[in-house]
Coordinates of C-alpha atoms and ligand atoms in Angstrom, one line a residue:
P983 CA 13.3 8.8 -34.5
D984 CA 16.9 9.7 -35.3
E985 CA 17.2 12.6 -32.9
I986 CA 15.8 13.7 -29.6
V987 CA 15.7 16.9 -27.4
V988 CA 17.9 16.5 -24.3
S989 CA 15.1 17.4 -21.9
E990 CA 12.8 15.0 -23.6
L991 CA 15.4 12.2 -23.2
A992 CA 15.6 13.0 -19.5
S993 CA 11.9 12.8 -19.0
R994 CA 11.7 9.5 -21.0
L995 CA 14.5 8.2 -18.6
K996 CA 12.7 9.6 -15.6
V997 CA 15.9 11.4 -14.4
N998 CA 16.8 15.0 -13.8
V999 CA 18.0 16.7 -17.0
T1000 CA 21.3 17.6 -15.3
E1001 CA 22.0 13.9 -15.1
V1002 CA 21.7 13.6 -18.8
I1003 CA 23.8 16.7 -19.4
K1004 CA 26.5 15.4 -17.1
K1005 CA 26.6 12.1 -19.0
L1006 CA 26.8 13.9 -22.3
M1007 CA 29.7 16.0 -20.9
M1008 CA 31.5 12.7 -20.0
L1009 CA 31.0 11.7 -23.6
G1010 CA 32.5 14.9 -24.8
A1011 CA 29.3 16.7 -25.8
M1012 CA 28.5 20.1 -24.4
V1013 CA 24.8 20.6 -25.0
G1014 CA 21.9 22.4 -23.4
Q1015 CA 18.6 20.9 -22.3
N1016 CA 16.8 22.3 -25.3
E1017 CA 19.2 21.1 -27.9
V1018 CA 18.8 17.9 -29.9
I1019 CA 21.2 15.0 -30.0
D1020 CA 21.3 12.1 -32.4
F1021 CA 19.8 8.8 -31.4
D1022 CA 23.2 6.9 -31.1
T1023 CA 24.3 9.5 -28.5
A1024 CA 21.0 9.2 -26.8
S1025 CA 21.3 5.5 -26.5
L1026 CA 24.8 5.7 -25.0
V1027 CA 23.4 8.1 -22.3
A1028 CA 20.4 5.8 -21.8
E1029 CA 22.7 2.8 -21.2
E1030 CA 24.8 4.8 -18.8
L1031 CA 21.6 5.3 -16.8
G1032 CA 20.5 1.7 -16.7
A1033 CA 18.1 1.9 -19.6
K1034 CA 18.2 0.0 -22.8
V1035 CA 17.5 0.7 -26.4
E1036 CA 15.2 -1.7 -28.2
K1037 CA 14.1 -1.2 -31.8
E1038 CA 15.0 2.5 -31.7
V1039 CA 12.9 3.0 -28.5
I1040 CA 14.4 3.8 -25.2
V1041 CA 13.2 1.5 -22.4
T1042 CA 13.7 2.8 -18.9
I1043 CA 15.1 0.7 -16.1
E1044 CA 11.7 0.7 -14.4
E1045 CA 10.0 -0.5 -17.6
R1046 CA 12.6 -3.3 -18.0
L1047 CA 12.0 -4.4 -14.4
F1048 CA 8.3 -4.1 -14.0
E1049 CA 6.5 -5.3 -17.1
E1050 CA 3.1 -3.7 -16.6
E1051 CA 1.2 -6.3 -18.5
E1052 CA -2.5 -6.3 -17.9
D1053 CA -3.7 -9.6 -16.5
A1054 CA -5.7 -11.4 -19.1
E1055 CA -9.3 -12.2 -17.9
E1056 CA -8.7 -15.9 -18.0
N1057 CA -5.8 -15.6 -15.5
L1058 CA -7.8 -13.8 -12.9
E1059 CA -9.1 -15.6 -9.9
E1060 CA -11.4 -14.4 -7.1
R1061 CA -9.5 -12.8 -4.2
S1062 CA -10.5 -12.0 -0.7
P1063 CA -11.4 -8.5 0.4
I1064 CA -8.9 -6.2 2.2
V1065 CA -10.6 -4.4 5.0
V1066 CA -9.5 -1.5 7.2
V1067 CA -11.3 -0.5 10.5
M1068 CA -11.6 3.2 11.1
G1069 CA -13.4 5.6 13.4
H1070 CA -13.1 7.9 16.4
V1071 CA -10.8 7.1 19.3
D1072 CA -12.4 4.8 21.9
H1073 CA -15.3 3.8 19.7
G1074 CA -14.0 0.2 19.7
K1075 CA -11.8 -0.3 16.7
T1076 CA -9.2 -2.4 18.6
S1077 CA -11.9 -4.3 20.4
I1078 CA -13.7 -5.3 17.2
L1079 CA -10.4 -6.3 15.5
D1080 CA -9.5 -8.5 18.5
K1081 CA -13.0 -10.0 18.7
I1082 CA -12.8 -11.0 15.0
R1083 CA -9.3 -12.4 15.3
N1084 CA -10.1 -14.5 18.4
A1085 CA -13.3 -15.8 16.9
D1086 CA -11.3 -17.3 14.0
V1087 CA -10.9 -21.0 14.7
T1088 CA -8.4 -21.7 11.9
S1089 CA -5.7 -19.9 13.8
T1090 CA -5.8 -22.4 16.7
E1091 CA -6.4 -25.4 14.3
A1092 CA -3.2 -24.5 12.4
G1093 CA -1.3 -25.0 15.6
G1094 CA 0.2 -21.5 15.4
I1095 CA 0.1 -18.7 17.9
T1096 CA -1.5 -15.5 16.5
Q1097 CA 1.0 -12.8 16.4
H1098 CA 0.6 -9.2 15.5
I1099 CA 2.2 -8.4 12.2
G1100 CA -0.1 -5.5 11.2
A1101 CA -2.5 -7.5 9.2
Y1102 CA -4.3 -10.8 9.5
Q1103 CA -6.7 -13.1 7.6
V1104 CA -9.8 -14.7 9.0
N1105 CA -11.9 -17.5 7.5
V1106 CA -15.6 -17.0 7.5
H1107 CA -17.7 -19.8 6.1
G1108 CA -14.8 -21.0 3.9
K1109 CA -14.0 -17.5 2.6
N1110 CA -11.1 -15.3 3.7
I1111 CA -11.1 -11.7 4.7
T1112 CA -7.9 -9.8 5.2
F1113 CA -7.9 -7.1 7.9
L1114 CA -5.3 -4.4 8.3
D1115 CA -4.7 -3.7 12.0
T1116 CA -2.1 -1.1 11.7
P1117 CA -3.1 2.1 13.6
G1118 CA -5.9 3.0 11.2
H1119 CA -5.4 6.6 10.4
E1120 CA -1.6 6.8 9.9
A1121 CA -1.4 3.7 7.7
F1122 CA -4.3 4.9 5.6
T1123 CA -2.9 8.3 5.1
A1124 CA 0.6 7.1 4.4
M1125 CA -0.7 4.6 1.8
R1126 CA -3.0 7.0 0.2
S1127 CA -0.3 9.7 -0.1
R1128 CA 1.8 7.1 -2.0
G1129 CA -1.1 6.2 -4.2
A1130 CA -0.9 2.6 -3.2
L1131 CA -4.0 2.1 -1.2
A1132 CA -4.4 -1.6 -0.3
T1133 CA -8.0 -1.4 0.8
D1134 CA -11.3 -2.5 -0.6
I1135 CA -13.7 -2.0 2.3
A1136 CA -13.6 0.4 5.3
I1137 CA -15.6 -0.6 8.4
L1138 CA -16.5 2.7 10.0
V1139 CA -16.9 2.1 13.8
V1140 CA -19.3 4.5 15.5
A1141 CA -20.2 4.1 19.2
A1142 CA -23.9 3.9 19.6
D1143 CA -23.8 6.0 22.8
D1144 CA -21.6 8.7 21.4
G1145 CA -22.5 9.2 17.7
I1146 CA -20.4 10.9 15.0
M1147 CA -17.3 12.6 16.3
P1148 CA -14.4 14.6 14.6
Q1149 CA -12.3 11.5 13.7
T1150 CA -15.5 9.8 12.4
V1151 CA -15.8 12.6 9.9
E1152 CA -12.1 12.4 9.0
S1153 CA -12.5 8.6 8.4
I1154 CA -15.6 9.2 6.2
N1155 CA -13.6 11.8 4.2
H1156 CA -10.6 9.4 3.8
A1157 CA -12.8 6.5 2.7
K1158 CA -14.7 8.7 0.2
A1159 CA -11.6 10.2 -1.3
A1160 CA -10.1 6.8 -1.7
N1161 CA -13.3 5.4 -3.2
V1162 CA -13.5 2.7 -0.7
Q1163 CA -16.8 1.0 0.1
I1164 CA -18.0 1.9 3.6
I1165 CA -19.8 -0.5 6.0
V1166 CA -20.9 1.1 9.3
A1167 CA -20.5 -0.8 12.6
I1168 CA -22.7 0.7 15.2
N1169 CA -20.8 -0.5 18.2
K1170 CA -21.5 -0.7 22.0
M1171 CA -25.0 -1.8 21.4
D1172 CA -24.9 -3.5 24.9
K1173 CA -24.9 -0.2 26.6
P1174 CA -28.3 1.0 27.9
T1175 CA -27.6 4.5 26.5
A1176 CA -27.1 3.1 23.0
N1177 CA -29.0 5.0 20.4
P1178 CA -28.5 3.6 16.9
E1179 CA -31.3 5.6 15.3
R1180 CA -29.5 8.8 16.2
V1181 CA -26.2 7.5 14.7
K1182 CA -28.1 6.7 11.4
Q1183 CA -29.6 10.2 11.5
E1184 CA -26.2 11.7 11.9
L1185 CA -24.7 9.6 9.1
T1186 CA -27.2 11.0 6.6
E1187 CA -25.8 14.5 7.3
Y1188 CA -22.5 13.2 5.8
G1189 CA -24.1 11.7 2.8
L1190 CA -24.2 8.2 4.1
V1191 CA -27.8 7.0 3.9
P1192 CA -28.6 3.6 5.5
E1193 CA -30.1 0.9 3.3
E1194 CA -33.2 0.7 5.5
W1195 CA -33.8 4.4 4.7
G1196 CA -33.4 3.9 1.0
G1197 CA -29.7 4.5 0.7
D1198 CA -26.8 2.2 0.0
I1199 CA -25.0 2.1 3.3
V1200 CA -25.1 -1.1 5.3
C1201 CA -25.3 -0.5 9.1
C1202 CA -24.5 -3.4 11.4
P1203 CA -25.4 -3.1 15.1
V1204 CA -22.7 -4.8 17.0
S1205 CA -21.1 -5.2 20.5
A1206 CA -17.4 -5.9 20.6
L1207 CA -18.0 -6.6 24.3
T1208 CA -20.6 -9.4 24.0
G1209 CA -19.8 -10.4 20.4
E1210 CA -23.4 -9.7 19.3
G1211 CA -23.7 -8.9 15.6
I1212 CA -20.1 -9.5 14.7
D1213 CA -20.9 -12.6 12.6
Q1214 CA -23.6 -10.8 10.7
M1215 CA -21.2 -7.9 10.1
L1216 CA -18.6 -10.3 8.6
D1217 CA -21.3 -11.8 6.4
M1218 CA -22.1 -8.2 5.1
V1219 CA -18.3 -7.8 4.4
L1220 CA -18.4 -10.9 2.3
L1221 CA -21.6 -9.9 0.5
T1222 CA -20.1 -6.5 -0.3
A1223 CA -16.9 -8.2 -1.5
D1224 CA -19.0 -10.4 -3.9
M1225 CA -20.5 -7.3 -5.4
L1226 CA -17.1 -5.7 -5.9
E1227 CA -16.0 -8.8 -7.9
L1228 CA -12.4 -8.6 -6.6
K1229 CA -9.9 -10.5 -8.6
A1230 CA -6.1 -11.1 -8.9
N1231 CA -3.7 -13.3 -10.9
P1232 CA -1.9 -15.6 -8.5
N1233 CA 0.4 -16.8 -11.3
R1234 CA 2.8 -13.9 -11.7
L1235 CA 5.5 -12.2 -9.7
A1236 CA 4.1 -10.6 -6.5
K1237 CA 3.5 -7.0 -5.9
G1238 CA 1.8 -5.2 -3.1
T1239 CA 2.3 -2.8 -0.1
V1240 CA 4.6 -2.7 2.9
I1241 CA 2.3 -2.6 5.9
E1242 CA 4.8 -2.4 8.7
S1243 CA 8.6 -2.6 9.1
R1244 CA 11.2 -2.7 11.8
L1245 CA 14.8 -3.6 12.5
D1246 CA 15.2 -6.9 14.5
K1247 CA 18.4 -7.2 16.4
G1248 CA 19.0 -10.8 15.4
R1249 CA 17.1 -11.1 12.1
G1250 CA 17.8 -7.7 10.5
P1251 CA 15.2 -5.7 8.6
I1252 CA 11.7 -7.2 8.9
A1253 CA 8.8 -6.2 6.8
T1254 CA 5.1 -7.1 6.8
L1255 CA 4.0 -7.3 3.2
L1256 CA 0.5 -7.6 1.9
V1257 CA 0.6 -9.2 -1.5
Q1258 CA -2.0 -7.6 -3.8
N1259 CA -1.3 -9.5 -7.0
G1260 CA 0.8 -12.5 -7.9
T1261 CA 2.4 -14.9 -5.5
L1262 CA 5.5 -14.1 -3.3
K1263 CA 7.9 -17.1 -3.0
S1264 CA 10.9 -17.9 -0.8
G1265 CA 14.0 -16.9 -2.7
D1266 CA 12.3 -14.2 -4.8
V1267 CA 14.2 -11.0 -5.4
L1268 CA 12.3 -8.2 -3.8
I1269 CA 12.4 -4.4 -4.2
A1270 CA 10.6 -2.0 -1.8
G1271 CA 11.4 1.7 -2.1
T1272 CA 15.2 1.8 -1.8
A1273 CA 15.4 -1.6 -0.1
V1274 CA 16.4 -4.7 -2.1
G1275 CA 17.0 -8.3 -1.2
R1276 CA 15.9 -11.9 -1.4
V1277 CA 13.0 -13.4 0.6
R1278 CA 14.8 -15.5 3.1
V1279 CA 12.2 -16.4 5.7
M1280 CA 8.4 -15.8 5.4
T1281 CA 6.1 -16.1 8.4
N1282 CA 2.3 -15.8 8.2
D1283 CA -0.1 -14.1 10.7
K1284 CA -0.3 -17.4 12.6
G1285 CA 3.4 -17.4 13.2
L1286 CA 3.9 -20.3 10.8
K1287 CA 6.7 -20.5 8.3
V1288 CA 5.4 -20.5 4.7
D1289 CA 7.1 -20.8 1.3
E1290 CA 4.4 -18.9 -0.7
A1291 CA 2.0 -16.1 -0.2
G1292 CA -0.7 -15.5 -2.7
P1293 CA -3.1 -12.5 -3.2
C1294 CA -4.3 -10.8 0.0
V1295 CA -2.1 -12.9 2.2
P1296 CA -0.1 -10.9 4.7
V1297 CA 3.4 -12.2 5.6
E1298 CA 6.4 -11.1 7.6
V1299 CA 9.5 -11.2 5.4
A1300 CA 13.2 -11.3 6.4
G1301 CA 15.9 -10.8 3.8
L1302 CA 15.8 -7.2 2.7
A1303 CA 19.1 -5.3 3.2
E1304 CA 17.3 -2.2 4.6
V1305 CA 14.1 -1.4 6.4
P1306 CA 11.5 -0.2 3.9
T1307 CA 8.9 2.5 4.7
A1308 CA 5.4 1.5 5.6
G1309 CA 3.2 2.4 2.7
D1310 CA 5.9 1.7 0.1
E1311 CA 5.0 -0.4 -2.8
F1312 CA 7.0 -3.6 -3.2
A1313 CA 7.5 -5.9 -6.2
A1314 CA 9.2 -9.2 -6.8
V1315 CA 11.4 -8.9 -9.9
A1316 CA 13.2 -11.4 -12.2
N1317 CA 16.5 -9.5 -12.6
E1318 CA 18.5 -9.0 -9.4
R1319 CA 21.2 -6.9 -11.1
L1320 CA 18.7 -4.5 -12.5
A1321 CA 16.9 -4.3 -9.1
R1322 CA 20.2 -3.3 -7.5
E1323 CA 20.7 -0.7 -10.2
L1324 CA 17.3 0.8 -9.7
V1325 CA 17.8 1.0 -6.0
E1326 CA 21.1 2.8 -6.5
K1327 CA 19.3 5.2 -8.9
R1328 CA 16.5 5.8 -6.3
K1329 CA 19.0 6.4 -3.5
H1330 CA 20.9 8.9 -5.7
E1331 CA 17.7 10.7 -6.5
Q1332 CA 16.8 10.8 -2.8
K1333 CA 20.2 12.3 -2.0
E1334 CA 19.8 15.0 -4.7
E1335 CA 16.4 15.8 -3.4
Q1336 CA 17.7 16.2 0.1
F1337 CA 20.6 18.3 -1.1
K1338 CA 18.1 20.6 -2.9
Q1339 CA 16.1 21.0 0.2
Y1340 CA 19.2 21.7 2.1
Q1341 CA 20.3 24.4 -0.4
K1342 CA 16.8 25.9 -0.3
V1343 CA 16.9 26.1 3.5
T1344 CA 20.3 27.7 3.6
L1345 CA 19.3 30.3 1.0
D1346 CA 16.1 31.1 3.0
N1347 CA 18.2 31.5 6.1
L1348 CA 20.5 33.8 4.2
F1349 CA 17.7 36.1 3.3
D1350 CA 16.3 36.0 6.8
Q1351 CA 19.6 37.4 8.1
M1352 CA 19.7 40.2 5.6
Ligands
GDP2612 P1 -10.4 2.2 19.8 O1 -9.7 3.5 20.4 O2 -11.4 2.6 18.8 O3 -9.5 1.2 19.4 O4 -11.3 1.7 21.0 P2 -11.1 0.4 22.0 O5 -11.3 -0.9 21.3 O6 -9.7 0.6 22.6 O7 -12.2 0.6 23.0 C1 -12.3 1.7 23.9 C2 -13.1 1.4 25.1 O8 -14.4 1.0 24.8 C3 -12.5 0.2 25.9 O9 -12.6 0.4 27.2 C4 -13.4 -1.0 25.5 O10 -13.4 -2.0 26.5 C5 -14.7 -0.3 25.3 N1 -15.6 -1.0 24.3 C6 -15.3 -1.3 23.1 N2 -16.3 -2.0 22.5 C7 -17.3 -2.0 23.4 C8 -18.6 -2.5 23.4 O11 -19.1 -3.1 22.4 N3 -19.4 -2.3 24.5 C9 -18.9 -1.7 25.6 N4 -19.7 -1.6 26.7 N5 -17.6 -1.2 25.7 C10 -16.8 -1.4 24.6
MG2613 MG1 -7.3 1.2 19.3

């Protein structure tokens, strides 16, 4: 193309049209958003905004940084499932997660001390399962609203003596909306008042029909107190994972989701990252939301220092210049300079957005007073 409409250029560059008009003014061209400019001018503007022109095509800064190549089938390897535990308060989510974590012998074999970093991996019969143990609901909602849901399977915990409660229904809706496979853990089976049949009956009212009644929902009777049924439940998680044929390519730059983050007095910003594709390595340049930096120190869920984290491995990372937001996507990138440019651009956009909100609020206030 030898010319382009100003607004089209802005949308190609994923920037506000006023940004483009401002740059054009700096170049001495007074044009409106519906006017056309020639390609040479467009490329000057693009370069001002961190983009690049290749073979008469404008490549945005995001496209230059994150090459969204599909992984070729031969590069894909089996990966472990990522599991979240959901359900009504006091039905036993924390107890189940603790039971699973403490039953994992590899954590003590490795000589480490288990530490809570928001996610952990357990080994069951030689296969790994990754559990997210961030406060279920918030993490789930935050991730889903950012469209970066890092979950394959949801274990829905329902207390056998209490049945389906409001947050159980919420959990079902979240899991369904996110298209996540549900496995039901009917917990507190040790209680004399446990009534698993009633739980199953109630589940059908929400479209979850147990396998034994001809549906496709696996129900596992468990007790987090005695440990009864937990192993069988983990086997069902692995079986479900097999059917989902989960795969990832370990031989590429890492990307994934920020699970937790905090500011440590001594070590600076700390983020728990869950790698979903690729392998994260010490020294990698990392971008997460508006935070950028190099991976300085990586620690796994057993508190051990590691130099690499492959698909589904959660790690705590020090080295970012800022604290990222839980639920943000992260990616390792090859070009540090471009990463810093992109972060500047994102911060700028954030500020503009805040300013717009501010203007809106003051205008509203003005009208209120009239
Ligand atoms: P959460 O709010 O879903 O995380 O639930 P918790 O794991 O904190 O458990 C709530 C309460 O139920 C605690 O007092 C637990 O000790 C108790 N509890 C959890 N699982 C079981 C179980 O299998 N049997 C019995 N009897 N009590 C349980
Ligand atoms: Mg809890």
